[in-house]
Short mmCIF file of C-alpha atoms and ligand atoms in Angstrom, two decimals:
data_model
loop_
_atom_site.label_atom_id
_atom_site.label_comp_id
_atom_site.label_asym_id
_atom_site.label_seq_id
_atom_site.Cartn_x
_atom_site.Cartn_y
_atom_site.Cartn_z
CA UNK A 297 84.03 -13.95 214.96
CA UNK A 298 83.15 -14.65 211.41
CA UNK A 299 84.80 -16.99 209.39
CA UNK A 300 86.22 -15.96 206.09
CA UNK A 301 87.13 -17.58 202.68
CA UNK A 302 90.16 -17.02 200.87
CA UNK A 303 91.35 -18.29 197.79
CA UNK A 304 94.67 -17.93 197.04
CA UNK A 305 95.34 -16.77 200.45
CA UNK A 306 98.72 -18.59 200.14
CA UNK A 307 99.98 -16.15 197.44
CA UNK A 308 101.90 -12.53 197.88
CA UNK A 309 98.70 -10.49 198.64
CA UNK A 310 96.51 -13.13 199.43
CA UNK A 311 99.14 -14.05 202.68
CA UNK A 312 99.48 -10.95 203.85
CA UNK A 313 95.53 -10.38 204.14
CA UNK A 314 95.50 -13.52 205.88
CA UNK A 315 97.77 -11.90 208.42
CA UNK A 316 95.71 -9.20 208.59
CA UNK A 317 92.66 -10.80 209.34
CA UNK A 318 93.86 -13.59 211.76
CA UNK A 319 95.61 -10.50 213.74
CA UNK A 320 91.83 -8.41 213.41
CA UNK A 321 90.41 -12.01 215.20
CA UNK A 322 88.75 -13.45 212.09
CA UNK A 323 88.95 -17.02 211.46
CA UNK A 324 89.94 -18.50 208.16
CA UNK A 325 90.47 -21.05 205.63
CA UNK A 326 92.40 -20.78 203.05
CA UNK A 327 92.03 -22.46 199.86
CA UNK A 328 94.78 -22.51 197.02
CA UNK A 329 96.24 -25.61 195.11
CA UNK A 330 99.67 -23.99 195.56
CA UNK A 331 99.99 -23.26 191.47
CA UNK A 332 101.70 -20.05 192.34
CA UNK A 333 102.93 -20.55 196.19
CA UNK A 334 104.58 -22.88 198.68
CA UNK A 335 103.32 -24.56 201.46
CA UNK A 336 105.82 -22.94 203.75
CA UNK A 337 103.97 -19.63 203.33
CA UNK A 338 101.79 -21.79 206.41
CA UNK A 339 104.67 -21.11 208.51
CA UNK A 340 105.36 -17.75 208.22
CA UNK A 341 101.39 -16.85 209.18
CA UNK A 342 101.73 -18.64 211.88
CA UNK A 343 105.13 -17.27 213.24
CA UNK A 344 103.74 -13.96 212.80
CA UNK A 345 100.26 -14.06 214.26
CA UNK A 346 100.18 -17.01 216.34
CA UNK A 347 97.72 -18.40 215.01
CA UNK A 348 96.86 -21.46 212.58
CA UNK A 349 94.12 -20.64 209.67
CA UNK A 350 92.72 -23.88 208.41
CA UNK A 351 94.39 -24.57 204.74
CA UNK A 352 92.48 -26.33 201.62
CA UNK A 353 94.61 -27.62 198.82
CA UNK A 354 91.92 -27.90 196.43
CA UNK A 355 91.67 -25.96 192.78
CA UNK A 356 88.95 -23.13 193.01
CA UNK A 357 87.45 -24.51 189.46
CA UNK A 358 86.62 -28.06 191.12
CA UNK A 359 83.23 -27.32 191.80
CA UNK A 360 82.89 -30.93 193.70
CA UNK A 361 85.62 -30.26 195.24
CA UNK A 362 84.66 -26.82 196.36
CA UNK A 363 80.95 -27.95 197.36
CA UNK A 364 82.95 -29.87 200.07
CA UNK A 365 84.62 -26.79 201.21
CA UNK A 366 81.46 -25.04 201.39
CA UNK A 367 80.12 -27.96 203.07
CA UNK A 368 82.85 -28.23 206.00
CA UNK A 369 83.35 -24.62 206.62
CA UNK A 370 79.03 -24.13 206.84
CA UNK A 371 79.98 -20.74 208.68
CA UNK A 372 81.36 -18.91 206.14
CA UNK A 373 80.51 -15.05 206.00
CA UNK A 374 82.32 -13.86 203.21
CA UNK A 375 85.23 -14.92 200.30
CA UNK A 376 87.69 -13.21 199.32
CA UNK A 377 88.92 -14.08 195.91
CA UNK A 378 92.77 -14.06 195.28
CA UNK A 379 93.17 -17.10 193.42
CA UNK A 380 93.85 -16.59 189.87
CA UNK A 381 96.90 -16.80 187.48
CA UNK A 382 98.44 -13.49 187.18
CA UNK A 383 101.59 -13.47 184.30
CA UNK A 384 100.70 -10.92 181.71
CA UNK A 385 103.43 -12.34 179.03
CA UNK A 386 101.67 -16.18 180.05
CA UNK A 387 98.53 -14.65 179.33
CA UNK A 388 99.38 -14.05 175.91
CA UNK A 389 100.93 -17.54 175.04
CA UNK A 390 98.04 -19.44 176.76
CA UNK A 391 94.82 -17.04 176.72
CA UNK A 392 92.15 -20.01 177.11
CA UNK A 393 94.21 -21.28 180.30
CA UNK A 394 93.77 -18.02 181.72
CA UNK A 395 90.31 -17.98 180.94
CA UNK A 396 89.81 -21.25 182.37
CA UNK A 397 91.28 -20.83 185.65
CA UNK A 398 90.02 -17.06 186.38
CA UNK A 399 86.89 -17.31 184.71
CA UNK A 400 86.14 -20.36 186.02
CA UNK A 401 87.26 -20.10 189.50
CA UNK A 402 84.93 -16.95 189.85
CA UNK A 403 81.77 -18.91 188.52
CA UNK A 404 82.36 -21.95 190.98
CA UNK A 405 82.35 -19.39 193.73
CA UNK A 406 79.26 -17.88 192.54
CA UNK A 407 77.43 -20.96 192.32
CA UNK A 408 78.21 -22.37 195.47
CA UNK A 409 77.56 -18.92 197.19
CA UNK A 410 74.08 -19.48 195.82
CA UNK A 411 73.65 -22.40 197.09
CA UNK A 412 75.12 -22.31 200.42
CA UNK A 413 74.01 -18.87 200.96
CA UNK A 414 77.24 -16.97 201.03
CA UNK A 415 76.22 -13.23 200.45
CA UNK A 416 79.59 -11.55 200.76
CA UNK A 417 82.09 -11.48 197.99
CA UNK A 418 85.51 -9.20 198.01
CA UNK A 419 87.28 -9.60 194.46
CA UNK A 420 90.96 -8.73 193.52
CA UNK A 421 90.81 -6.38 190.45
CA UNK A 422 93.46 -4.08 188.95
CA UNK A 423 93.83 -0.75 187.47
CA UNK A 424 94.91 -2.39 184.41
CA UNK A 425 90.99 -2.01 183.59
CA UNK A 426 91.62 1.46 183.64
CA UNK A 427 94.74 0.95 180.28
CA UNK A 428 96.03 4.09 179.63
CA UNK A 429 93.74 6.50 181.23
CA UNK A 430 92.63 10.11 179.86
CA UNK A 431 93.15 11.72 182.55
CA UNK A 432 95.56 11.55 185.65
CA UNK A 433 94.96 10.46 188.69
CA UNK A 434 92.32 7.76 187.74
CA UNK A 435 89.13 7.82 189.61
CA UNK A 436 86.57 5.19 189.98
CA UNK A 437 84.66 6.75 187.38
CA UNK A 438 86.69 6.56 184.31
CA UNK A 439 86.09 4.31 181.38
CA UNK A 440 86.94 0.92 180.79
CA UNK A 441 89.24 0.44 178.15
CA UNK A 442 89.74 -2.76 175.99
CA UNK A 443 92.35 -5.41 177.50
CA UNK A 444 95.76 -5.47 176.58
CA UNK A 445 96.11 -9.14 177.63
CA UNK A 446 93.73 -12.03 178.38
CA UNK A 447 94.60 -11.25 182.01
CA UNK A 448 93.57 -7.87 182.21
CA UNK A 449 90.10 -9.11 179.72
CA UNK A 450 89.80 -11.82 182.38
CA UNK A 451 90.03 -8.98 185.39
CA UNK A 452 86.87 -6.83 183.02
CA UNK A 453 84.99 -9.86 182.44
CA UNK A 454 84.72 -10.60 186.04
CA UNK A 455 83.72 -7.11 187.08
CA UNK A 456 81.32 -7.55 184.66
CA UNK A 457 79.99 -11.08 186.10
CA UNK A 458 79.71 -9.91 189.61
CA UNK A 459 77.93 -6.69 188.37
CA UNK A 460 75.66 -9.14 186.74
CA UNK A 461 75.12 -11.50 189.45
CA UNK A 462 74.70 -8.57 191.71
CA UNK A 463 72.21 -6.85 189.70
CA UNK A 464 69.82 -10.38 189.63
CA UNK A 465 70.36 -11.33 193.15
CA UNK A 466 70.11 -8.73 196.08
CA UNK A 467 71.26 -10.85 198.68
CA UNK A 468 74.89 -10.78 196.67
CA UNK A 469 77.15 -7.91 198.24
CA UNK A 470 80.58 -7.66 196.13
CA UNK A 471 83.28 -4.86 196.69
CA UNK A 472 85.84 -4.71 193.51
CA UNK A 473 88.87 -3.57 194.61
CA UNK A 474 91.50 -2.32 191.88
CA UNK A 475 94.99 -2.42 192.87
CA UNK A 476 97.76 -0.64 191.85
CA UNK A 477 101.14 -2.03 192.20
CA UNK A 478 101.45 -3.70 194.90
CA UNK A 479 104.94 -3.94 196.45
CA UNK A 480 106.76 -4.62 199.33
CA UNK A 481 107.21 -7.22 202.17
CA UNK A 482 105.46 -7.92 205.68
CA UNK A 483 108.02 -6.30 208.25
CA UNK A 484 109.03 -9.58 209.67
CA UNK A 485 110.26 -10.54 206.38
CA UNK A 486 108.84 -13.93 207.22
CA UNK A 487 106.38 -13.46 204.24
CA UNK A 488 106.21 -11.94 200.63
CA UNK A 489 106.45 -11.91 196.71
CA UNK A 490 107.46 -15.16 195.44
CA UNK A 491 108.16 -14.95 191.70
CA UNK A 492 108.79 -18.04 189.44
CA UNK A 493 111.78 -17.97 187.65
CA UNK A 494 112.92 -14.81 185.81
CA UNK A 495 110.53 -11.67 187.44
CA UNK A 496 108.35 -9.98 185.02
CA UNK A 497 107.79 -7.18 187.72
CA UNK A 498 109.83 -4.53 188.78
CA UNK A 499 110.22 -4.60 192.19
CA UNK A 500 111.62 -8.52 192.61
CA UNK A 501 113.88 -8.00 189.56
CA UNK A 502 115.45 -5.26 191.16
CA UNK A 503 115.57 -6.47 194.55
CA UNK A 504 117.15 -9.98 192.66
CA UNK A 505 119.76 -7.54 190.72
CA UNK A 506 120.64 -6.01 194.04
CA UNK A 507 121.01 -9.32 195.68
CA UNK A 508 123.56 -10.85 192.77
CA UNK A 509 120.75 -13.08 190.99
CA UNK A 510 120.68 -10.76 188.01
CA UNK A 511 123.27 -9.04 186.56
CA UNK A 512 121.29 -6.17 185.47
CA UNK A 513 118.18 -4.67 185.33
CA UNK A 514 116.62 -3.64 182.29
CA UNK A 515 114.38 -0.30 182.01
CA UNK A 516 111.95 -0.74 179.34
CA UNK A 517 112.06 3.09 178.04
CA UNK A 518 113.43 6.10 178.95
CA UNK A 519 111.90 8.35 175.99
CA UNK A 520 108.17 8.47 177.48
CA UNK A 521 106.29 11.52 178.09
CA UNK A 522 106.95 11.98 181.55
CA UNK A 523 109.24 14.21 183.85
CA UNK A 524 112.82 11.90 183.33
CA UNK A 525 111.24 9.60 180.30
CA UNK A 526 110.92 6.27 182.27
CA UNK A 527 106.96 5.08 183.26
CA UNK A 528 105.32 6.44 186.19
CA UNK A 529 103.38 3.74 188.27
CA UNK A 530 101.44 3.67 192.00
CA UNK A 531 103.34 1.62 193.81
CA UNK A 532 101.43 0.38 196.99
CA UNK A 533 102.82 -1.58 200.17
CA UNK A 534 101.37 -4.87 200.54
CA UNK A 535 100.46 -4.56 203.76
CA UNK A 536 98.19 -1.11 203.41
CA UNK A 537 96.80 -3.14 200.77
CA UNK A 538 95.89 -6.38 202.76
CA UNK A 539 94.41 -4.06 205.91
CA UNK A 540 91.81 -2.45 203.00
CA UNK A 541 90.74 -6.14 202.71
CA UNK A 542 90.29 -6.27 206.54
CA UNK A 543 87.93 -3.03 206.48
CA UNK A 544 85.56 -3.86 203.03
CA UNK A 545 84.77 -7.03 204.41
CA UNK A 546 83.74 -5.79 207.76
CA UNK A 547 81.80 -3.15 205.80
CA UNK A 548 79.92 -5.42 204.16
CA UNK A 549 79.52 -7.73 207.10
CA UNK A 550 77.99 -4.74 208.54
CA UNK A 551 75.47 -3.96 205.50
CA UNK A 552 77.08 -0.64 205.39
CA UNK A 553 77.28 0.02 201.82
CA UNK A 554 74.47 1.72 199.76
CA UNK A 555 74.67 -0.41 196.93
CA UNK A 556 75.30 -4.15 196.83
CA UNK A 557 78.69 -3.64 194.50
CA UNK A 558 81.20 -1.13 195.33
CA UNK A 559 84.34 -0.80 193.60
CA UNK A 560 87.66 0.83 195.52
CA UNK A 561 90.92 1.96 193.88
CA UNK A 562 93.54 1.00 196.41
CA UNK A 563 96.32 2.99 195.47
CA UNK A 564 98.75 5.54 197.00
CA UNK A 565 97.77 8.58 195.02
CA UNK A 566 101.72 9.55 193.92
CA UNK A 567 103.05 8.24 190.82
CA UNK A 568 106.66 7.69 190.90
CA UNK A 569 108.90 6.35 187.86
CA UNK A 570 111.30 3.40 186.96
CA UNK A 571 114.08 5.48 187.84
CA UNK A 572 112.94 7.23 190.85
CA UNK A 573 112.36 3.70 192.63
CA UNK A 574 115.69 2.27 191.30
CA UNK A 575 117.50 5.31 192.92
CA UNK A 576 115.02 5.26 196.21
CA UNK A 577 116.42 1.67 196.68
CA UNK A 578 119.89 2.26 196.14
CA UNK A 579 119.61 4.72 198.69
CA UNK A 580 117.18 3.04 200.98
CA UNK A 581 119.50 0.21 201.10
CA UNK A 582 122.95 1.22 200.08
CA UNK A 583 122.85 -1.38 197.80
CA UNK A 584 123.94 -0.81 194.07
CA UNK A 585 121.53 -1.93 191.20
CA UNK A 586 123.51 -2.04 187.82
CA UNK A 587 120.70 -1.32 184.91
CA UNK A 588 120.70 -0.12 181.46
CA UNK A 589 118.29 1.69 179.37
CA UNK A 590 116.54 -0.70 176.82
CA UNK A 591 113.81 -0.36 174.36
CA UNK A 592 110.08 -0.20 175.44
CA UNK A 593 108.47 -3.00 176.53
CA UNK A 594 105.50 -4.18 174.90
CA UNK A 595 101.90 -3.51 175.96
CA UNK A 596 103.25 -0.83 178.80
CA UNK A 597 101.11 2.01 179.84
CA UNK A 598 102.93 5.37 179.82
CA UNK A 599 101.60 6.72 183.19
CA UNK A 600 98.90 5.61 185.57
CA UNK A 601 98.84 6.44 189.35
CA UNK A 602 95.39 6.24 191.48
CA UNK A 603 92.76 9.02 192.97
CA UNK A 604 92.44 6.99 195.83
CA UNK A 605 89.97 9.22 197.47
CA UNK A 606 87.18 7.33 197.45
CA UNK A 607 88.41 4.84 199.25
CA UNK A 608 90.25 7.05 202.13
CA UNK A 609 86.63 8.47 202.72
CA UNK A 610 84.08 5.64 202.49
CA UNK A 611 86.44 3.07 203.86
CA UNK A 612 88.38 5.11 206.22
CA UNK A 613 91.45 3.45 204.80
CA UNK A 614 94.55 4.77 203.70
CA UNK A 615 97.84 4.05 202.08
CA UNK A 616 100.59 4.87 205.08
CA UNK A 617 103.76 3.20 204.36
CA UNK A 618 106.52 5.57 203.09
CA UNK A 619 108.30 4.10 199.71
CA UNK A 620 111.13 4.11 201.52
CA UNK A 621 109.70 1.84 204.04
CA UNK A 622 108.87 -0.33 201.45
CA UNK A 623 111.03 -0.77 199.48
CA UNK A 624 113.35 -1.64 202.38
CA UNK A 625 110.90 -3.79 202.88
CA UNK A 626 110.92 -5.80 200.08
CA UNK A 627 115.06 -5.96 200.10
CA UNK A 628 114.59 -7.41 203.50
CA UNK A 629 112.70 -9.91 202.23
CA UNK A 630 115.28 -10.67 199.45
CA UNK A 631 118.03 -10.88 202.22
CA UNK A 632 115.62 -13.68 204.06
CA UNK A 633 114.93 -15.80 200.80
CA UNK A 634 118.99 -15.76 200.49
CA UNK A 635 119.19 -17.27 203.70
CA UNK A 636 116.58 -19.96 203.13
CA UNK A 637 118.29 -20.99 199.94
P1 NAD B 86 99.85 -14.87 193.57
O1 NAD B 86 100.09 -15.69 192.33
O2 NAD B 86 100.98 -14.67 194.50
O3 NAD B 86 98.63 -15.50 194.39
C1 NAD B 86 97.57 -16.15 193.77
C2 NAD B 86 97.36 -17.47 194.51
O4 NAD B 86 96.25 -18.16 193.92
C3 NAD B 86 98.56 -18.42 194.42
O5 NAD B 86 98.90 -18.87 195.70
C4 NAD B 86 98.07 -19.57 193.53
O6 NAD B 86 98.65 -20.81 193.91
C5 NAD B 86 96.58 -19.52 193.78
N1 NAD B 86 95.74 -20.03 192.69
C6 NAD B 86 95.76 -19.70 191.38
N2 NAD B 86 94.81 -20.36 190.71
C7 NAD B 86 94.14 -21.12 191.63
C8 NAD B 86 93.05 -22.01 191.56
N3 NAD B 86 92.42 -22.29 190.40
N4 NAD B 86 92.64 -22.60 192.70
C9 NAD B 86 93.25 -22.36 193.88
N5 NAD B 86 94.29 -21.53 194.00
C10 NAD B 86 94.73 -20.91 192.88
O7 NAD B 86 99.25 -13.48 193.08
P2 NAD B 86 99.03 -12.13 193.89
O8 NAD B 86 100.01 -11.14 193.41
O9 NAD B 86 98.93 -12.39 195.33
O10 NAD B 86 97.62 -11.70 193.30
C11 NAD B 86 96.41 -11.99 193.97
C12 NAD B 86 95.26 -11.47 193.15
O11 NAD B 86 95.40 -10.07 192.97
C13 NAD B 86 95.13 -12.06 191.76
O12 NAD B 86 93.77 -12.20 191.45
C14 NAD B 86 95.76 -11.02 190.87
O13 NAD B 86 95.28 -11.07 189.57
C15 NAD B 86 95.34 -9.75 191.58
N6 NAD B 86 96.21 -8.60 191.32
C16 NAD B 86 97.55 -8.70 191.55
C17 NAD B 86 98.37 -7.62 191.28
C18 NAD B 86 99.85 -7.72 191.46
O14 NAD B 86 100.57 -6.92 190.88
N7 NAD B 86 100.37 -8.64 192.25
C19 NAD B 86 97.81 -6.42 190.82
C20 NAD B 86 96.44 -6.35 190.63
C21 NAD B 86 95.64 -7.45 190.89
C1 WQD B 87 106.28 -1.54 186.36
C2 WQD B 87 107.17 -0.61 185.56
C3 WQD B 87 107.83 -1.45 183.41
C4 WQD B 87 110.28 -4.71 184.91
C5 WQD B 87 101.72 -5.39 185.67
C6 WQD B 87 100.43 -5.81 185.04
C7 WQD B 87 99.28 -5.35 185.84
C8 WQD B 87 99.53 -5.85 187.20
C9 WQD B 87 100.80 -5.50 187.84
C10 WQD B 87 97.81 -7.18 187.91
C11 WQD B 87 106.81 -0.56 184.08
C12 WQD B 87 109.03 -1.27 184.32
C13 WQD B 87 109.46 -3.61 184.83
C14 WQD B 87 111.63 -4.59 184.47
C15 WQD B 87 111.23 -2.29 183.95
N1 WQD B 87 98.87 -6.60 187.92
N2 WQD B 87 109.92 -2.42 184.36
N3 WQD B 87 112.05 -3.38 184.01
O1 WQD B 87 103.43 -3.38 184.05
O2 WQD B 87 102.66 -1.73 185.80
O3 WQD B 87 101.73 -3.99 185.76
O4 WQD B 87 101.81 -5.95 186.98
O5 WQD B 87 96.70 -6.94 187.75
O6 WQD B 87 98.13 -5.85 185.28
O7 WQD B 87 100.33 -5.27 183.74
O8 WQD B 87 104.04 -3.68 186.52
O9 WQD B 87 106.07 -4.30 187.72
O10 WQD B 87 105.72 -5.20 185.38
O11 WQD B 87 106.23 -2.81 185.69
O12 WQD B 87 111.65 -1.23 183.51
O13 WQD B 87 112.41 -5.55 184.46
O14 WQD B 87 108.51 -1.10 185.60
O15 WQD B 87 108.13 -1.06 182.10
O16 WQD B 87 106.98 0.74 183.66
P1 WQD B 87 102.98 -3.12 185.42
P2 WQD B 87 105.55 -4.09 186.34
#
């Protein structure tokens, strides 16, 4: 079976697509330099599927170093491309480091496809492309609208380099997939999020408040536009999200597409607020999350959930998971980490 590339497969989605493809009989290597992981993420593939991909620790902007990778692994089919730094506040205080690594990182990857003829490229984007969009739920088709952080610009510009590359060299097959927010846990709780320090997200700073680590949430806003004022989001289980991986790179394997870049919303299709996943969990779980109401939070979209449509028909895939399944989930996997610790 083919071999497959993936950087920053040690991370929270890029893991659980490694799962996903080791269990679908692909083989891999992973490359990541472990900026945002642990090397014990290793252990929990392995528990789970059996099997042992081969692991890189080597920075996706080394080109040298990624010429050997390229070199070693000569039967790579395809890459896809996780690794990138991710913190939308960080963004902010250190734009050209975010530049560096994601721009970067991309380009390296391009070159050395070139040159070791790698056709197939699969590349994590994000509905924050999409900002604030005009109207609800956001289709493939809607416009662009200017970044809100040097991460998001850094998500646009690379659409816009693979478009490019694309467009001068046939042979290049890319599939853009924009997530929405992904969530959740694999079901053996033996892998997941790993957030450094103080959780910017929702979902691990609630799941940390439940467990004792925080003493409170905070919900940035309760006087938005929406049905009970807090922000409607799309939240999406990991896992769905790491099988779409599995199916757009056997689709391009396959030469299925009609164009040689595709871009997929991977979403859920339901918006849900703040407040309804706070009070899902609680009940979920029967675990009590203390929050108060606080100002809005800087930079925050109102409301944003996904048409996913066009990915449920040309891919075949689909979200499944109920929220309640994940976000039980994802408390699961808070209950492991306290174990570990
Ligand atoms: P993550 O931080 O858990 O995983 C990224 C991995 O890449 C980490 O293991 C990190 O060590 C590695 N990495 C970073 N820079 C690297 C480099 N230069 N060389 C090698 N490895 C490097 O993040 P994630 O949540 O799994 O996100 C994966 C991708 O999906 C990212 O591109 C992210 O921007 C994108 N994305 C994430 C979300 C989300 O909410 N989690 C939403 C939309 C898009
Ligand atoms: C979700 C909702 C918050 C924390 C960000 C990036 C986006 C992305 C995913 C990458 C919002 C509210 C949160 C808290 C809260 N990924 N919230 N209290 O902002 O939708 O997206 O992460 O591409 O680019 O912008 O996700 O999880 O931070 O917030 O009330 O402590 O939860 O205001 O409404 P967001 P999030």
């Amino acid at each position: 079976m083919a071999r497959i590339l993936v950087t920053g497969g040690m991370g929270y989605i890029g893991s659980h697509t490694v799962v996903e493809l080791l269990n679908s009989g692909y083989d891999v290597v992973i490359v990541d330099n472990l900026s945002n992981s642990r090397v014990e993420v290793l252990q929990g593939i392995g528990q789970i599927t059996g099997k042992h991909p081969d692991f890189e620790n080597v920075d996706c902007t080394d080109y040298n170093e990624m010429s050997n990778i390229f070199a070693k692994y000569s039967d790579i089919q395809a890459i896809i491309h996780f690794a990138a730094s991710k913190a939308v506040g960080e963004s902010v205080e250190k734009p050209v480091m975010y530049y560096r690594n994601n721009i970067d990182s991309l380009l390296t990857l391009l070159e050395l496809m070139k040159v070791h003829k790698v056709e197939n490229i699969v590349f994590s984007s994000s509905c924050t492309v999409y900002g604030q969009p005009d109207i609800l739920p956001v289709d493939e088709s809607a416009p662009i609208k200017p970044a809100l952080s040097p991460y998001g610009n850094t998500k646009q510009i690379n659409e816009e380099i693979i478009r490019d590359a694309a467009y001068a060299d046939k042979n290049i097959h890319a599939v853009l997939l924009r997530y929405f927010n992904p969530i959740g846990a694999h079901p053996s709780a033996l892998i997941g999020e790993l957030p450094n320090g103080i959780p910017n997200n929702l979902l691990p700073y609630v799941t940390q408040t439940a467990a004792g680590l925080r003493q409170k949430l905070r919900i940035f806003g309760d006087d938005y536009n929406t049905p009970d004022g807090s922000c409607i989001r799309d939240y999406i289980y990991v896992v769905d999200l790491a099988k779409a991986h599995v199916i757009a790179v056997q689709r391009m394997l396959e030469r299925k597409a009609e164009t040689n870049v595709e871009v997929f919303n991977l979403g859920t299709g339901r918006g849900l607020s703040v407040l309804e996943i706070v009070e899902t969990f609680k009940k979920v779980t029967g675990v009590d999350v203390p929050y108060e109401i606080v100002a809005r939070r800087e930079g925050d979209i109102e409301q944003v959930w996904a048409d996913p449509r066009k990915a449920n028909a040309v891919l075949g895939w689909k979200a499944q998971a109920t929220v309640e399944e994940t976000l039980l989930s994802a408390w699961r996997w808070q209950e492991h980490l306290a174990q570990q610790a």
